[in-house]
Coordinates of C-alpha atoms in Angstrom, one line a residue:
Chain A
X28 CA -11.9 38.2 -21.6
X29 CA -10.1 35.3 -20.9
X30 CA -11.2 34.4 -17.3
X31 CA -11.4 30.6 -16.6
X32 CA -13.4 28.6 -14.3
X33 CA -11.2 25.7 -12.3
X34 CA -14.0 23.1 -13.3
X35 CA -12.2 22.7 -17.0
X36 CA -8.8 22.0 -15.6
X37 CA -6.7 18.9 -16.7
X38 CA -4.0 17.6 -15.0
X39 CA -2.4 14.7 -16.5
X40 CA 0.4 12.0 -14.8
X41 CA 2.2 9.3 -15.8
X42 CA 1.2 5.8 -14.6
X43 CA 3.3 3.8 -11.9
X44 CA 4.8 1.5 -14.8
X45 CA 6.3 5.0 -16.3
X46 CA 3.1 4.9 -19.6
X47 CA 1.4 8.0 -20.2
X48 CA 0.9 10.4 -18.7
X49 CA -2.9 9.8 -18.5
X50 CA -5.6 12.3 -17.8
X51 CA -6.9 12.0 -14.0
X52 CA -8.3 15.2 -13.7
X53 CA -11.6 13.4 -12.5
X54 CA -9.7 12.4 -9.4
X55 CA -8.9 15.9 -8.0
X56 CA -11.0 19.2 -7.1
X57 CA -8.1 21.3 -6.2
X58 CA -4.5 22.1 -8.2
X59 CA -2.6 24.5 -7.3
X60 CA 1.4 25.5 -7.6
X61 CA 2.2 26.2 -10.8
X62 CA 4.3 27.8 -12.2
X63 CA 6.7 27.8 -9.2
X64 CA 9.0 30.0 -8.2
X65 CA 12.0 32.2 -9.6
X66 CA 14.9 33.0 -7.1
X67 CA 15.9 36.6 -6.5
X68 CA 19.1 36.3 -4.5
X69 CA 19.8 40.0 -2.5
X70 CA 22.9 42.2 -4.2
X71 CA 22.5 44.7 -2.3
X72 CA 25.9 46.5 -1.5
X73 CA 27.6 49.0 0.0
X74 CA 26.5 52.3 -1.2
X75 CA 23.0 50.8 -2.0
X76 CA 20.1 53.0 -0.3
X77 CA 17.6 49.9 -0.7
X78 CA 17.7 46.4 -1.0
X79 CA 18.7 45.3 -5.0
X80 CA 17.5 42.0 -6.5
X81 CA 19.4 42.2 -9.9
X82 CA 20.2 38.3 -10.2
X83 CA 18.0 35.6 -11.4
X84 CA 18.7 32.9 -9.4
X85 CA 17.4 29.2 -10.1
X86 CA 14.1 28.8 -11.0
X87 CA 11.9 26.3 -9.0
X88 CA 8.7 24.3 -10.3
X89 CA 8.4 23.8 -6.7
X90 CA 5.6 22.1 -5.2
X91 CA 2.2 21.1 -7.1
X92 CA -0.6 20.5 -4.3
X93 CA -3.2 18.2 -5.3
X94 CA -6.5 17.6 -3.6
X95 CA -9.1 15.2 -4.1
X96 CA -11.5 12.3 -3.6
X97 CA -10.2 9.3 -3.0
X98 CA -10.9 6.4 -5.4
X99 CA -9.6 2.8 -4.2
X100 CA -11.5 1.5 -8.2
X101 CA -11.3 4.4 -11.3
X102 CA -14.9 6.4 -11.0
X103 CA -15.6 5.4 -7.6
X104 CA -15.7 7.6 -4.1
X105 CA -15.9 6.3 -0.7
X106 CA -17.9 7.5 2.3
X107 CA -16.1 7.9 5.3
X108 CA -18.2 5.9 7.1
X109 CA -16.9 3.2 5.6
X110 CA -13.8 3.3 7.2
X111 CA -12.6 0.3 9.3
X112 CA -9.6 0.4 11.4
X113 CA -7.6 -2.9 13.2
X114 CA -4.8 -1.8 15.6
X115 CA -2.9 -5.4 16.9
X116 CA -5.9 -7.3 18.1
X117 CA -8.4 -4.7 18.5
X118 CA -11.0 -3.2 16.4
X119 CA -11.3 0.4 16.5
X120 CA -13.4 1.6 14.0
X121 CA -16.0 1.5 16.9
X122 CA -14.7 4.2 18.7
X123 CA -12.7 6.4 15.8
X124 CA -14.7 9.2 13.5
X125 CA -11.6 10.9 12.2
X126 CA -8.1 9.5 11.0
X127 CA -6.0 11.3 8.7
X128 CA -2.4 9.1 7.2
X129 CA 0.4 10.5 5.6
X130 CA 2.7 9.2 4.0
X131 CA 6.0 11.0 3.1
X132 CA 9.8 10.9 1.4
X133 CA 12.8 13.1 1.6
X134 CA 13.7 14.5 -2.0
X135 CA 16.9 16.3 -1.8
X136 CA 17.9 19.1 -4.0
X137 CA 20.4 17.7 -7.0
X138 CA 20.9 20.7 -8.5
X139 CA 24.4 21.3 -10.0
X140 CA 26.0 24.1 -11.6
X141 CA 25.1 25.0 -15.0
X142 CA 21.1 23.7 -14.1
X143 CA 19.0 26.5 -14.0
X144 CA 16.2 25.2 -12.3
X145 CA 16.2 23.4 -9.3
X146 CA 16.3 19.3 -9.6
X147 CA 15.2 16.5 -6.9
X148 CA 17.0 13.3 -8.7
X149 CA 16.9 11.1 -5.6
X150 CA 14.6 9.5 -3.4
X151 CA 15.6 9.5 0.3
X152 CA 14.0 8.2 3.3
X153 CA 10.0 7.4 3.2
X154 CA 8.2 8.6 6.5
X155 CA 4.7 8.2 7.6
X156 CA 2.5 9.5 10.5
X157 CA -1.5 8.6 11.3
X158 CA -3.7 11.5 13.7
X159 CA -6.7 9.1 15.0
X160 CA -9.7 10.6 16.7
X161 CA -12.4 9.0 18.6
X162 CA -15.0 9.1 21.1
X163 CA -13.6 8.0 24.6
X164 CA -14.2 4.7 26.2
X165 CA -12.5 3.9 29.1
X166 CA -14.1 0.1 29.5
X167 CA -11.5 -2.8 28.8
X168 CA -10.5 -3.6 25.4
X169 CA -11.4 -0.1 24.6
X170 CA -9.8 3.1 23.2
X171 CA -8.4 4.8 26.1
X172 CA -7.1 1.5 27.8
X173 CA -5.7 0.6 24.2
X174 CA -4.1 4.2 23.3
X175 CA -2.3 4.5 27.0
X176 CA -1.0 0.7 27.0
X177 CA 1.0 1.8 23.0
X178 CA 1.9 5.5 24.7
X179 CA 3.6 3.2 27.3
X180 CA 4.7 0.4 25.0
X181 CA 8.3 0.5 22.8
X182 CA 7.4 -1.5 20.0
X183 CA 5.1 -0.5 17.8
X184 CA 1.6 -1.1 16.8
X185 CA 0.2 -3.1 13.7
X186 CA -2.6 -0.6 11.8
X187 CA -4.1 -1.4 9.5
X188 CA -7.0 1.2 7.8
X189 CA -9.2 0.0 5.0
X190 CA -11.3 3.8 3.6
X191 CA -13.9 0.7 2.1
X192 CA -13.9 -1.7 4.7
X193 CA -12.2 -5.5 4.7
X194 CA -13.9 -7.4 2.3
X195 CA -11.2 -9.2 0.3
X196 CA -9.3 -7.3 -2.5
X197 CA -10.0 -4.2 -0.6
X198 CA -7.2 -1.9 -0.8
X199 CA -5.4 -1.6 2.9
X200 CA -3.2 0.8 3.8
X201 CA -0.8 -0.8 6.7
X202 CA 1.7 0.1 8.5
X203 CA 3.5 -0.6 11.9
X204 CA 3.7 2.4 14.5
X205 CA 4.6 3.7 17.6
X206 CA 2.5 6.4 19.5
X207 CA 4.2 9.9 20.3
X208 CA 0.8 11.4 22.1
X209 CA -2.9 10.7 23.6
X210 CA -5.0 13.6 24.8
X211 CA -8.7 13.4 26.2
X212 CA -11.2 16.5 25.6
X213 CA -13.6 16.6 28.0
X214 CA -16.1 19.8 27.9
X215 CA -18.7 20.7 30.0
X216 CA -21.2 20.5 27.2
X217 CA -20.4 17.5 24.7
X218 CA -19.1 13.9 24.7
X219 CA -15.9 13.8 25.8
X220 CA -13.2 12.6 23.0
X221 CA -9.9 11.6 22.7
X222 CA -7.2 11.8 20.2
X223 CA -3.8 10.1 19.4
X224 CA -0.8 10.5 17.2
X225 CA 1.1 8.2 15.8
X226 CA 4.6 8.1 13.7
X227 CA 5.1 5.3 11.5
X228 CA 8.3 3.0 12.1
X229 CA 9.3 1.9 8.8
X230 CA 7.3 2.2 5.6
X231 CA 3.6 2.1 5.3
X232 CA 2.9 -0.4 2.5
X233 CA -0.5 -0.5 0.4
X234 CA -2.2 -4.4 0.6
X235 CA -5.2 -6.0 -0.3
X236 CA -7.6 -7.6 2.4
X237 CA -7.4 -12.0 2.0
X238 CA -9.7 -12.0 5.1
X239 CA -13.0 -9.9 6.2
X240 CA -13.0 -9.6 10.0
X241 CA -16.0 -12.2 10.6
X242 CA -15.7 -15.4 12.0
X243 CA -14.7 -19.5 10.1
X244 CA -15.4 -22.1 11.5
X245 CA -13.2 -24.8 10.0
X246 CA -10.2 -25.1 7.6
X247 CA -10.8 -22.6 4.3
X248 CA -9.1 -21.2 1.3
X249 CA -10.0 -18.2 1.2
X250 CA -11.3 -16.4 -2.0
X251 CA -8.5 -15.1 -4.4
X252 CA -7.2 -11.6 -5.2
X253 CA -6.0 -11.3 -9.0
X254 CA -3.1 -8.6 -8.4
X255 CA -2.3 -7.8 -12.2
X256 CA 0.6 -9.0 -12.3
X257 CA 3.5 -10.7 -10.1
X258 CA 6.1 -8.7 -8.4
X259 CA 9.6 -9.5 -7.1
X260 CA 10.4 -6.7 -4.3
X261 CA 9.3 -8.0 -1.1
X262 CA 5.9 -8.1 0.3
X263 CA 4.3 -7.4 4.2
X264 CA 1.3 -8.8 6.0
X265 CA -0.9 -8.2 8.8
X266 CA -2.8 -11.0 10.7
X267 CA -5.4 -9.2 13.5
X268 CA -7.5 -12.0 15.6
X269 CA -10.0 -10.3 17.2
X270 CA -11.7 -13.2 18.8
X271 CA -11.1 -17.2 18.9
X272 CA -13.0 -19.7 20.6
X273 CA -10.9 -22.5 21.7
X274 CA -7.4 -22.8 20.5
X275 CA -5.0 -23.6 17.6
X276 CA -4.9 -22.4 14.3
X277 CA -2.7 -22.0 11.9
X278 CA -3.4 -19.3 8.8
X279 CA -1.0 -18.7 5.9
X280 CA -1.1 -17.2 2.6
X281 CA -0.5 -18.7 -0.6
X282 CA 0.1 -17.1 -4.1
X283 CA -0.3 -19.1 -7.9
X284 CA 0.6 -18.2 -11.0
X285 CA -3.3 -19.1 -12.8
X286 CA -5.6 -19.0 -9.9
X287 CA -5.7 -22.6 -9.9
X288 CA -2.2 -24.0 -8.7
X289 CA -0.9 -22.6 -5.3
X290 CA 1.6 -23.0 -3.0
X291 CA 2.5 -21.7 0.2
X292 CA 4.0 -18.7 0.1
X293 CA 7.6 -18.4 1.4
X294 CA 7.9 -16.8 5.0
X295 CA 3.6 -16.6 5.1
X296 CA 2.7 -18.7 7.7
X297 CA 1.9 -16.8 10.7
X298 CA 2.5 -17.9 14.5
X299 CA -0.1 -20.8 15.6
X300 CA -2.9 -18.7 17.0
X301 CA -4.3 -19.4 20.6
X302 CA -5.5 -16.1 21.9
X303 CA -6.9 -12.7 20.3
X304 CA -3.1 -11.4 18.8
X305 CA -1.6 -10.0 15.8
X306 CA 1.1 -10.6 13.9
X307 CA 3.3 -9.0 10.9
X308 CA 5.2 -10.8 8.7
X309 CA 7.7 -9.9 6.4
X310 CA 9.1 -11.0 2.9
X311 CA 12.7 -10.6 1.8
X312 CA 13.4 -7.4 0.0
X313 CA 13.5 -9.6 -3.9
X314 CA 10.7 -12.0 -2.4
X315 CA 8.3 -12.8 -5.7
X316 CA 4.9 -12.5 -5.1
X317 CA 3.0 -14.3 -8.3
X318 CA 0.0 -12.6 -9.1
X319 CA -2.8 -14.4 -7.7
X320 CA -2.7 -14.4 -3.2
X321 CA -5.0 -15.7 -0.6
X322 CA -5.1 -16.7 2.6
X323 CA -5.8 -20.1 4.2
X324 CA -6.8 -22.0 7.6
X325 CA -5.0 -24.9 6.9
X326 CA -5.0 -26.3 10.7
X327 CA -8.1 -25.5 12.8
X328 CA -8.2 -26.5 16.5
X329 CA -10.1 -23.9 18.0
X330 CA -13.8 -23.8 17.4
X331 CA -14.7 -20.4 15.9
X332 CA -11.6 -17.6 15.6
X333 CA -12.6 -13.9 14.0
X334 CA -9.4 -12.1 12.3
X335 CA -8.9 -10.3 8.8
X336 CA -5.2 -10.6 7.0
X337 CA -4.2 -8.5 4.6
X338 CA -0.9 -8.6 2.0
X339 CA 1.2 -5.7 0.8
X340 CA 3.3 -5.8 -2.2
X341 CA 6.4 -3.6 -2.5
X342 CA 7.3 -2.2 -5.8
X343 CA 3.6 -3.3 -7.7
X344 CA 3.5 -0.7 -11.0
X345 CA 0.2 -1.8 -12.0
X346 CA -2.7 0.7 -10.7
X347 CA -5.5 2.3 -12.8
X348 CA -5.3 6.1 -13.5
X349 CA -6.8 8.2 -11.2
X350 CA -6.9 5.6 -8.9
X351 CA -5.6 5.5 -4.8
X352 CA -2.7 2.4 -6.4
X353 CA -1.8 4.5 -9.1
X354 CA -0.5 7.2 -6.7
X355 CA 0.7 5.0 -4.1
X356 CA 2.7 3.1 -7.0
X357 CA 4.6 6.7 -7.3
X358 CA 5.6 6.7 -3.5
X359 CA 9.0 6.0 -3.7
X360 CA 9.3 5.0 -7.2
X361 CA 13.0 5.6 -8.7
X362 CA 12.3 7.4 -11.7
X363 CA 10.6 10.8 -12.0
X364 CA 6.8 10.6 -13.5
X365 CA 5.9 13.3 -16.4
X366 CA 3.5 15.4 -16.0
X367 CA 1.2 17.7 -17.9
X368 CA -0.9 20.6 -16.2
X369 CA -4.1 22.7 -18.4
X370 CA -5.4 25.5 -16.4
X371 CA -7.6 26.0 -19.4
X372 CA -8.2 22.4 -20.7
X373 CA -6.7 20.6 -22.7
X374 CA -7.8 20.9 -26.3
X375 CA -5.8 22.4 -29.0
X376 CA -3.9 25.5 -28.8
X377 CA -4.8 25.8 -24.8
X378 CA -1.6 26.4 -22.2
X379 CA 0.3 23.2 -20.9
X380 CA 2.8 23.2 -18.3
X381 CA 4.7 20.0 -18.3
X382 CA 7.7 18.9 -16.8
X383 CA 9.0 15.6 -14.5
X384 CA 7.9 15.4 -10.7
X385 CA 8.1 12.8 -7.7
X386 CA 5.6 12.5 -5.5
X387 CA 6.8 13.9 -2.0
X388 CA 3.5 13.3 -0.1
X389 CA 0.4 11.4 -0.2
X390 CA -2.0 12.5 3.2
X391 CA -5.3 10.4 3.4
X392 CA -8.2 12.1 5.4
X393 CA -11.0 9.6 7.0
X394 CA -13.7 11.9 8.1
X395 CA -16.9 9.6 9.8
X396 CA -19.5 12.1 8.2
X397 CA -17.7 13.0 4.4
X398 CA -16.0 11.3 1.8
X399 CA -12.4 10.3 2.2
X400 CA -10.0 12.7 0.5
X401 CA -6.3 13.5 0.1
X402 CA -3.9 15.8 -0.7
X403 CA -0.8 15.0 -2.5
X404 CA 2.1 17.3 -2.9
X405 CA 4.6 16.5 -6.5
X406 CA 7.6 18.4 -6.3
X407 CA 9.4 19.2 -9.2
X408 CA 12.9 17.9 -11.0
X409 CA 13.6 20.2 -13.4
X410 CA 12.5 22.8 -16.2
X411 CA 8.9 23.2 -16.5
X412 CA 7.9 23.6 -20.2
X413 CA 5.6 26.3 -21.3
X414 CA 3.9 25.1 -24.7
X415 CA 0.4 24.5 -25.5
X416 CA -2.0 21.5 -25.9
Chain B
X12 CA 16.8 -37.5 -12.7
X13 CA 14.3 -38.5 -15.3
X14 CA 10.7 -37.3 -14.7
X15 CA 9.5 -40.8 -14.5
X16 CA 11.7 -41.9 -11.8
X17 CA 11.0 -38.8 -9.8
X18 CA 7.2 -39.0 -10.3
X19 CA 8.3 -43.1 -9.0
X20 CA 10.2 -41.9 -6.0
X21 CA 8.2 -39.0 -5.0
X22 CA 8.6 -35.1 -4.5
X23 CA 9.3 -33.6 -0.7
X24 CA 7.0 -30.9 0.0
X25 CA 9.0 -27.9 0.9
X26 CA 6.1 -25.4 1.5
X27 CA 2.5 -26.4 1.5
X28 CA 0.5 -26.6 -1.7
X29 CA -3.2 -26.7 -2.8
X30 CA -4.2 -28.4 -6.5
X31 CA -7.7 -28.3 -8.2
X32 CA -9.5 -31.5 -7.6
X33 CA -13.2 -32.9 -8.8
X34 CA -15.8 -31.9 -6.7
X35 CA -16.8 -34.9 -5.5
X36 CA -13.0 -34.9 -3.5
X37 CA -13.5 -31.8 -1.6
X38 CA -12.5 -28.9 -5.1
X39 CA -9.4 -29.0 -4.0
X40 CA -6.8 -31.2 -2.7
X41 CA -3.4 -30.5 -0.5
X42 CA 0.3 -31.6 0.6
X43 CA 1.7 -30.3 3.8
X44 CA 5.3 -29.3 4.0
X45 CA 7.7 -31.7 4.8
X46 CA 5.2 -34.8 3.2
X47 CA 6.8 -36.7 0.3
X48 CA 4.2 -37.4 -2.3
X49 CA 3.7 -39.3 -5.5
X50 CA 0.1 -38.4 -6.5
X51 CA 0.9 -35.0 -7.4
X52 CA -0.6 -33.7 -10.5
X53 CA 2.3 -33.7 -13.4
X54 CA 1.2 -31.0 -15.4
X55 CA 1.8 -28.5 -12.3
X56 CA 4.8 -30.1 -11.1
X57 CA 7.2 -27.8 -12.9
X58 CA 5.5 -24.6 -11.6
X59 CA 5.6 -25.9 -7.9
X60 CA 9.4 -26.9 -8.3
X61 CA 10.2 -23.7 -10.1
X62 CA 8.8 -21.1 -7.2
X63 CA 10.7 -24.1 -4.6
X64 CA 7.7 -25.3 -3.0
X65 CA 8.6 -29.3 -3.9
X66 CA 11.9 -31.2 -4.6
X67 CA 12.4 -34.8 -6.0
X68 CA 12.6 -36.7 -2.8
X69 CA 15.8 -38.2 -4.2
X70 CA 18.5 -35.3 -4.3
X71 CA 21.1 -37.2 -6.4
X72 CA 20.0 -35.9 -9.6
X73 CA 17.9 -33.5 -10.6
X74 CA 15.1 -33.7 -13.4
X75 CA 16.5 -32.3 -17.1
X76 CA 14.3 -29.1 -17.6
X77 CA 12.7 -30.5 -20.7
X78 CA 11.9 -34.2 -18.8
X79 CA 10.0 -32.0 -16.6

């Protein structure tokens, strides 16, 4: 008998930086796709008393679905109730027990003649969407008053969701976006609850927190986050001030080279602050980032101010396997990552199914009472081999 | 520009920056954009002119790569 359980399946993937591909098999509990499909065009013709398939058409690796746990450092899962949630000036993690963000990119079919199974050599447009539930509130400040003022808004709303919570060098995911629906659920028998959706408008980046959400008092440099490495594709980040007693203050980030020697960092210095407010900033698309960041209150007038900052690199490939980075770092990457698939394990002489993929979604689920999870969906470009381990 | 006559005449702080400093003076020290400056630390002085966050605050030549 040759029956096996799903517990001894490996999956392997290459790393953002194209090495590998590494085993991260302890990052999913579900796999599920392979070996794809095989076309069977209809030849039926005339005279025919039933439908004939007698072509093979292209064959199709199609799409691998991937569920897991997610894991922001290698080995590590994160409660739910961790979660923390900024939208522009407000914190709604207060109100919120369920978000789920997706992140998604076009792949169009490349196929030509003489391929015989179907390719996706391009990226195309990244797209993004974020479901939020919540308990209502209609007092002010609060969900319902927040939710209906972006239904009725046109420009979008900063986001900005941390699965462990905004102490610095906590992975954000962040985003700006506008909202397409709010609904309220109010049964006879429960608390009544409300619901939005949201689309993104433009990409949603992955940053690191510079900035809890507590209070400072005074002019600070904040603690550093070691990045890796330095990257020279453009960078976004999100200033929420949730409270500020008094007014005028200026924060900005700063980047060094050895975590000793900074320097403002080009286009960082956000608005003066003099109210509760958010603010996004933008680098330019080849803006370096070196590999150290923080964020400073160089200026303080006002007497106490509460915010958190966050910075998100574009185009990072550093990320550990089996990590939340490393499959970020494949959103959007150019070149196709390799991959290696072991129903049966992965020692010697055991089935392999291998091939190149892209990663065509990424969808993040924030349950309040369960550990965050996602699902990821690689589609593939190409022949998928059939050899052994 | 030689190194010594730009370290004479100063460097124009394009975009703020922060150096290490002794304790006793705070950890860390700092120049605000647009401030022209001739206590700035010479071993990081290529680093900040290289990612454009100081100048020599005399344009009319600029420092040979190796003077710096």
């Amino acid at each position: 008998m040759g029956f096996t359980h799903g517990k001894g399946t490996k999956f392997l993937l290459d790393l953002a930086d194209g090495s590998g591909p590494s085993d991260i098999s302890a990052l999913f509990r579900s796999a599920q796709g392979l070996e794809g499909k095989s076309e069977r065009p209809l030849t039926t013709t005339f005279g025919a008393s039933a439908q004939r398939r007698q072509l093979l058409g292209l064959r199709d690796g199609g799409p691998i679905a991937l569920g897991g746990l997610r894991q922001d450092t290698a080995g590590t899962k994160i409660h739910g109730k961790s979660t923390r949630i900024l939208h522009d000036q407000y914190a709604m993690h207060g109100f919120l027990r369920t978000a789920t963000l997706r992140r998604m990119v076009s792949l169009p079919d490349t196929t030509v003649f003489n391929d015989t199974w179907r390719r996706r050599g391009l990226v195309g447009l990244l797209d993004g969407s974020l479901a939020l539930g919540g308990l209502f509130d209609g007092a002010a400040a609060a969900l319902d008053v927040v939710w209906r003022a972006a239904l009725a808004a046109q420009a979008p709303v900063l986001i900005s969701a941390a699965a462990g919570g905004f102490a610095i060098g906590n992975l954000v995911d962040m985003g700006q976006f506008v909202v397409n629906s709010y609904g309220v659920n109010s049964p006879h028998d429960d608390t009544t609850e409300a619901s939005a959706d949201f689309d993104s408008d433009d990409r949603i980046d992955l940053g690191v927190s510079l900035h809890d959400l507590t209070a400072e008092v005074g002019t600070m440099n904040g603690a550093s986050v070691n990045e890796t490495a330095a990257t020279s594709l453009g960078w976004a980040a999100h200033l929420h001030v949730t409270a500020i007693t008094g007014s005028g203050c200026t924060i900005k980030l700063q980047d060094s080279a050895d975590n000793s020697v900074w320097a403002d960092l080009a286009g960082g210095t956000f608005s003066n602050v003099t109210a509760i407010t958010k603010e996004r900033l933008e680098g330019a698309a080849t803006a370096t980032v070196r590999q150290y960041v923080r964020a400073i209150i160089s200026v303080m007038g006002a007497s106490s101010i509460t915010f958190q900052v966050s910075i998100a690199r574009r185009g990072f490939t550093y990320g550990s396997a089996a990590t939340y980075r490393h499959l970020i770092g494949l959103y959007e990457k150019a070149l196709s990552s390799t991959f290696q698939y072991g129903p049966d394990g992965s020692t010697s002489g055991k089935p392999r199914f291998s091939g190149e993929c892209r990663l065509s979604s990424l969808e993040t689920s924030f349950p309040y009472d369960n550990p965050t999870a996602f699902t990821a969906e690689l589609l593939t470009d190409g022949a998928i081999a059939e050899d052994v381990f | 520009m030689s190194k010594k006559k730009a370290q004479a005449e100063g460097y124009r702080v394009l975009r703020g920056i922060n150096w290490p400093a002794a304790a006793d003076e705070g950890g860390e020290k700092r120049a605000e954009e647009g401030e022209v400056r001739t206590d700035l630390p010479a071993e990081h002085i290529a680093q900040w002119i290289d990612v454009g966050a100081i100048e020599p605050a005399d344009m009319s030549g600029t420092p040979a790569a190796e003077e710096v």
